[in-house]
Amino acid sequence: MISMNRVEDIWARQESASGKDVVRERIESVPDLNCYVGIIGITGARIFQLELRQDIKINNNYLKKFRGVEIQTIALSNSRTMYTIILLENSLKDIFSMFIEDILGNLASLGDAQQAISTINQRVNYWRKLFSKVSGETLSIEKQRGLFGELLLLETLLKAGDKHSLVLNSWRGVYSANQDFALETKAIEVKTSKAGTPKVVISNEHQLDYSCWEGLFLVVILVNESSGKDNSLSSKIKEIRLLLKDDSLLLDEFQAKLNEIGISPGSEDEYNEISFSVRSLRYYRVVEGFPVITASSFIDTPISSVKYQIDITACSKFEEHEERVILEYL
């Protein structure tokens, strides 16, 4: 296996070189493949490259961007192309060095370029999660649970009719809005908790302030959590993509909203280890008498940003049927 220190030494020499051109060096320890490590002079970005014949097939799934890293192909001529891995964030250069060392070690005994691409993709899938953890950008379990609940309602609303654009535009939870869904004079807030937890946390006095809406609904989802890919956040994202597959603009809008919370294209696979099994899903109409704290409670006082809990077992008389809530909302 190639020494990581040697790779670091190559990059150190290249970084000290002046100029705006791409500087690269072939890795001799992978004798049967043309592998290079280099520096993009104008940006200082570190790269790994594998030279391929044009007839070598590269699945689009092999070219997905992930935390701090971009993968692309660069045409050299009509007969050659360069498979390229680029480090976008200099703060991740230590783990990038280990990543490239691992790739080179796995390629050292290979002589077939198609097999090399497949092997690299396997290592990319392994290292993608490590990059996310090191950069501290993966969603916590609590945030995954909350997003799963929002997506579950989004899926329900999308399936309720053909107003896909209207529904997707109304999803505002990714922007940290007071209500997760809002459409003209109606709004829905979603709270997702672990089964056995009868209380839901309300973030502020505006979140369930029904005086601002003609119709405000609270959706409470209780889930069991276990290991497994079924009912994971990743699987829910893919299910919604299938619902939107016939409209590229809506797919782009959905991805843009995922980007807002740090889930870039392809990175949803980082969230396939926790299964959220829905234990119960209930809808409540938030009106006068519902146990809430509203902004009007603090008129002429310096109190604000009040966080509180509601025991949802005491709210049964406000419960509504799902069909009626969706009909009113849409």
Coordinates of C-alpha atoms in Angstrom, one line a residue:
M1 CA 0.0 0.0 0.0
I2 CA 1.2 3.5 -0.8
S3 CA 2.4 5.5 2.1
M4 CA 0.1 8.4 3.1
N5 CA 3.2 10.4 4.0
R6 CA 4.3 10.0 0.4
V7 CA 1.0 11.4 -0.9
E8 CA 1.2 14.2 1.6
D9 CA 4.8 14.9 0.5
I10 CA 3.6 15.1 -3.1
W11 CA 0.8 17.5 -2.3
A12 CA 3.2 19.6 -0.1
R13 CA 5.6 20.0 -3.0
Q14 CA 2.8 20.9 -5.4
E15 CA 1.3 23.4 -3.0
S16 CA 4.6 25.2 -2.8
A17 CA 4.8 25.5 -6.6
S18 CA 3.6 28.7 -8.1
G19 CA 1.3 29.1 -11.1
K20 CA -2.3 28.6 -12.0
D21 CA -2.0 25.3 -13.9
V22 CA -3.0 21.9 -12.7
V23 CA 0.1 20.2 -11.3
R24 CA 0.0 16.4 -10.9
E25 CA 2.2 13.4 -10.4
R26 CA 1.7 9.8 -11.4
I27 CA 1.6 7.2 -8.6
E28 CA 4.1 4.5 -9.5
S29 CA 2.9 2.1 -6.9
V30 CA -0.2 1.4 -9.0
P31 CA 1.8 0.2 -12.0
D32 CA -1.0 -1.1 -14.3
L33 CA -3.3 2.0 -14.1
N34 CA -2.6 5.7 -14.7
C35 CA -3.3 7.2 -11.3
Y36 CA -2.3 10.8 -10.4
V37 CA -2.5 13.1 -7.4
G38 CA -2.4 16.8 -8.0
I39 CA -3.3 20.3 -7.2
I40 CA -5.5 22.7 -9.1
G41 CA -3.2 25.8 -9.1
I42 CA -5.8 28.5 -9.2
T43 CA -7.8 27.2 -6.2
G44 CA -5.3 25.0 -4.4
A45 CA -7.8 22.1 -4.4
R46 CA -6.3 18.6 -4.1
I47 CA -7.3 16.0 -6.6
F48 CA -7.0 12.3 -7.4
Q49 CA -7.3 11.2 -11.1
L50 CA -7.6 7.9 -12.9
E51 CA -7.1 8.0 -16.7
L52 CA -9.6 5.9 -18.6
R53 CA -10.5 5.0 -22.2
Q54 CA -13.7 6.6 -23.4
D55 CA -15.4 3.2 -23.7
I56 CA -15.1 2.6 -20.0
K57 CA -18.6 2.9 -18.6
I58 CA -19.1 5.1 -15.6
N59 CA -22.5 5.0 -13.9
N60 CA -23.9 8.4 -13.0
N61 CA -24.2 7.2 -9.4
Y62 CA -20.4 7.1 -9.3
L63 CA -20.3 10.9 -9.9
K64 CA -22.3 12.1 -6.9
K65 CA -21.0 15.0 -4.8
F66 CA -20.8 14.5 -1.1
R67 CA -19.5 16.5 2.0
G68 CA -16.6 18.5 0.8
V69 CA -15.8 16.3 -2.2
E70 CA -16.9 16.4 -5.9
I71 CA -16.5 13.6 -8.4
Q72 CA -16.5 14.3 -12.2
T73 CA -15.1 13.2 -15.5
I74 CA -12.9 15.4 -17.6
A75 CA -12.5 14.6 -21.3
L76 CA -8.9 14.6 -22.5
S77 CA -9.6 13.6 -26.1
N78 CA -11.9 11.5 -28.2
S79 CA -10.4 8.4 -26.8
R80 CA -9.4 9.3 -23.2
T81 CA -11.1 10.7 -20.2
M82 CA -10.1 11.5 -16.6
Y83 CA -12.1 10.3 -13.6
T84 CA -11.4 13.0 -11.0
I85 CA -12.0 13.3 -7.3
I86 CA -11.7 16.9 -6.0
L87 CA -11.4 18.1 -2.4
L88 CA -13.6 21.2 -2.1
E89 CA -12.9 22.0 1.6
N90 CA -9.3 22.4 2.7
S91 CA -10.3 21.8 6.3
L92 CA -10.9 18.1 5.3
K93 CA -7.5 17.5 3.7
D94 CA -6.4 15.1 6.5
I95 CA -9.3 12.7 6.0
F96 CA -9.0 13.3 2.2
S97 CA -5.4 12.0 2.4
M98 CA -6.6 8.9 4.2
F99 CA -9.4 8.5 1.6
I100 CA -7.0 8.6 -1.4
E101 CA -4.5 6.3 0.4
D102 CA -7.3 3.8 0.8
I103 CA -8.2 4.0 -2.8
L104 CA -4.6 3.6 -4.0
G105 CA -4.1 0.7 -1.7
N106 CA -7.1 -1.1 -3.2
L107 CA -6.1 -0.3 -6.8
A108 CA -2.5 -1.5 -6.4
S109 CA -3.2 -5.0 -7.5
L110 CA -5.7 -4.2 -10.2
G111 CA -5.0 -3.9 -13.9
D112 CA -8.5 -3.6 -15.2
A113 CA -9.9 0.0 -15.5
Q114 CA -13.6 -1.0 -15.3
Q115 CA -12.9 -3.0 -12.2
A116 CA -10.9 -0.1 -10.8
I117 CA -13.9 2.3 -11.2
S118 CA -16.2 -0.2 -9.4
T119 CA -13.7 -0.6 -6.6
I120 CA -13.3 3.2 -6.2
N121 CA -17.1 3.6 -6.0
Q122 CA -17.2 1.0 -3.2
R123 CA -14.6 3.0 -1.3
V124 CA -16.4 6.2 -2.0
N125 CA -19.6 4.8 -0.4
Y126 CA -17.6 3.8 2.6
W127 CA -15.8 7.1 3.1
R128 CA -18.9 9.3 2.4
K129 CA -20.3 8.8 5.9
L130 CA -16.9 9.4 7.5
F131 CA -16.6 12.8 5.7
S132 CA -20.0 13.8 7.0
K133 CA -19.1 12.8 10.6
V134 CA -15.8 14.6 10.5
S135 CA -17.3 17.8 9.1
G136 CA -20.1 17.6 11.7
E137 CA -22.8 18.0 9.1
T138 CA -24.9 14.9 9.5
L139 CA -28.3 15.4 11.1
S140 CA -28.7 14.3 14.7
I141 CA -31.2 11.5 15.4
E142 CA -33.7 14.1 16.7
K143 CA -33.5 16.1 13.5
Q144 CA -33.8 13.0 11.4
R145 CA -36.9 12.0 13.3
G146 CA -38.4 15.5 12.9
L147 CA -37.6 15.6 9.2
F148 CA -39.1 12.1 8.7
G149 CA -42.3 13.3 10.2
E150 CA -42.4 16.3 7.9
L151 CA -41.7 14.1 4.9
L152 CA -44.4 11.7 5.9
L153 CA -47.0 14.5 5.9
L154 CA -45.6 15.9 2.6
E155 CA -46.0 12.4 1.1
T156 CA -49.6 12.2 2.3
L157 CA -50.5 15.7 0.9
L158 CA -48.8 14.8 -2.5
K159 CA -50.8 11.6 -2.7
A160 CA -54.1 13.4 -1.9
G161 CA -54.4 14.9 -5.4
D162 CA -52.6 16.5 -8.3
K163 CA -51.6 19.8 -6.6
H164 CA -48.0 18.8 -6.3
S165 CA -46.5 22.2 -6.9
L166 CA -48.8 23.9 -4.4
V167 CA -48.1 21.3 -1.8
L168 CA -44.3 21.4 -2.2
N169 CA -44.3 25.2 -2.2
S170 CA -46.2 25.1 1.1
W171 CA -43.5 23.0 2.9
R172 CA -41.7 25.6 5.0
G173 CA -40.2 23.5 7.8
V174 CA -36.8 23.5 6.1
Y175 CA -36.6 27.3 6.5
S176 CA -37.2 27.1 10.2
A177 CA -40.6 28.7 9.8
N178 CA -43.0 28.7 12.8
Q179 CA -45.2 26.2 11.0
D180 CA -43.9 23.3 8.9
F181 CA -46.6 23.8 6.2
A182 CA -48.5 27.0 5.3
L183 CA -50.9 27.6 2.4
E184 CA -52.7 31.0 2.3
T185 CA -54.8 31.1 5.5
K186 CA -54.2 27.5 6.7
A187 CA -51.1 26.0 8.4
I188 CA -50.0 22.6 9.8
E189 CA -47.3 22.0 12.4
V190 CA -45.8 18.5 12.6
K191 CA -44.3 17.1 15.8
T192 CA -42.6 13.7 15.7
S193 CA -41.6 11.9 19.0
K194 CA -40.6 8.5 20.2
A195 CA -43.4 6.3 21.1
G196 CA -44.1 6.3 24.8
T197 CA -43.5 10.1 25.0
P198 CA -46.9 11.7 25.5
K199 CA -45.6 15.3 25.5
V200 CA -44.7 17.4 22.5
V201 CA -42.3 20.4 22.6
I202 CA -43.6 23.7 21.2
S203 CA -40.6 25.9 20.2
N204 CA -42.2 29.4 20.8
E205 CA -45.4 31.3 21.4
H206 CA -46.0 31.8 17.7
Q207 CA -45.9 28.1 16.6
L208 CA -49.5 27.3 17.7
D209 CA -50.9 30.8 17.7
Y210 CA -54.2 30.0 16.1
S211 CA -55.2 33.7 16.1
C212 CA -53.0 34.2 13.0
W213 CA -54.8 31.5 10.9
E214 CA -58.3 30.6 9.7
G215 CA -57.2 27.0 10.2
L216 CA -54.3 25.7 12.2
F217 CA -53.6 22.0 12.7
L218 CA -51.1 20.0 14.8
V219 CA -50.0 16.6 13.6
V220 CA -48.5 14.4 16.2
I221 CA -46.5 11.3 15.0
L222 CA -45.2 8.8 17.5
V223 CA -42.5 6.4 16.1
N224 CA -40.6 3.4 17.2
E225 CA -36.9 3.4 16.2
S226 CA -34.8 0.4 15.2
S227 CA -31.9 -0.4 12.9
G228 CA -32.8 -1.0 9.3
K229 CA -33.3 0.7 5.9
D230 CA -37.0 0.3 5.7
N231 CA -38.9 3.4 6.7
S232 CA -35.6 5.3 7.1
L233 CA -35.2 8.9 6.3
S234 CA -33.3 7.9 3.1
S235 CA -36.1 5.6 1.9
K236 CA -38.7 8.4 2.6
I237 CA -36.8 10.8 0.5
K238 CA -36.6 8.3 -2.4
E239 CA -40.3 7.6 -2.2
I240 CA -41.1 11.3 -2.5
R241 CA -38.7 11.6 -5.5
L242 CA -40.7 8.8 -7.2
L243 CA -43.9 10.8 -6.6
L244 CA -42.3 13.8 -8.4
K245 CA -40.4 11.9 -11.0
D246 CA -42.5 13.2 -13.9
D247 CA -41.7 16.8 -13.2
S248 CA -38.1 17.8 -13.3
L249 CA -38.8 21.3 -11.9
L250 CA -40.5 19.9 -8.8
L251 CA -37.7 17.4 -8.3
D252 CA -35.2 20.3 -8.4
E253 CA -37.3 22.2 -5.9
F254 CA -37.5 19.3 -3.6
Q255 CA -33.7 18.9 -3.7
A256 CA -33.2 22.6 -3.1
K257 CA -35.3 22.3 0.0
L258 CA -33.2 19.3 1.2
N259 CA -30.1 21.3 0.5
E260 CA -31.4 23.9 3.0
I261 CA -31.0 21.3 5.8
G262 CA -27.7 19.9 4.6
I263 CA -28.8 16.9 2.5
S264 CA -27.1 17.2 -0.8
P265 CA -27.7 15.0 -3.8
G266 CA -26.7 11.4 -3.0
S267 CA -26.0 12.1 0.7
E268 CA -29.4 10.8 1.7
D269 CA -27.8 7.4 1.8
E270 CA -26.1 8.5 5.0
Y271 CA -29.5 8.2 6.6
N272 CA -30.5 4.6 6.0
E273 CA -29.5 3.0 9.3
I274 CA -32.5 4.1 11.5
S275 CA -36.0 2.8 10.8
F276 CA -38.9 4.9 11.9
S277 CA -41.9 2.7 12.4
V278 CA -45.1 4.8 12.9
R279 CA -46.9 3.8 16.1
S280 CA -49.6 6.5 15.8
L281 CA -50.4 9.5 13.8
R282 CA -53.1 12.0 15.0
Y283 CA -54.4 15.3 13.7
Y284 CA -55.6 18.1 16.1
R285 CA -57.4 21.3 15.3
V286 CA -55.8 24.2 17.3
V287 CA -58.6 26.5 18.4
E288 CA -59.7 28.4 21.5
G289 CA -59.5 26.0 24.4
F290 CA -56.5 24.1 23.1
P291 CA -53.7 24.1 25.6
V292 CA -51.3 26.7 24.0
I293 CA -49.4 29.8 24.9
T294 CA -49.8 32.5 22.4
A295 CA -48.1 35.9 21.7
S296 CA -51.1 37.7 23.0
S297 CA -50.4 36.3 26.5
F298 CA -47.4 38.6 26.7
I299 CA -48.7 41.9 25.5
D300 CA -47.1 44.8 27.4
T301 CA -44.5 42.4 29.0
P302 CA -40.8 41.8 28.1
I303 CA -41.4 38.0 27.9
S304 CA -40.8 36.3 24.6
S305 CA -39.4 33.1 22.9
V306 CA -41.3 30.9 25.3
K307 CA -40.7 27.1 24.9
Y308 CA -43.2 24.7 26.5
Q309 CA -44.6 21.2 26.4
I310 CA -48.1 19.9 25.8
D311 CA -49.4 16.6 27.2
I312 CA -51.1 15.4 24.1
T313 CA -53.2 12.8 26.0
A314 CA -55.3 15.8 27.3
C315 CA -56.2 16.9 23.7
S316 CA -58.4 14.2 22.5
K317 CA -61.5 16.4 22.1
F318 CA -59.6 18.5 19.5
E319 CA -58.7 15.5 17.4
E320 CA -59.8 15.5 13.7
H321 CA -59.9 12.9 10.9
E322 CA -57.0 13.0 8.5
E323 CA -59.3 13.3 5.4
R324 CA -61.0 16.4 6.8
V325 CA -57.7 18.2 7.6
I326 CA -56.3 17.5 4.2
L327 CA -59.5 18.6 2.5
E328 CA -59.5 21.9 4.4
Y329 CA -55.8 22.5 3.9
L330 CA -55.9 21.9 0.2

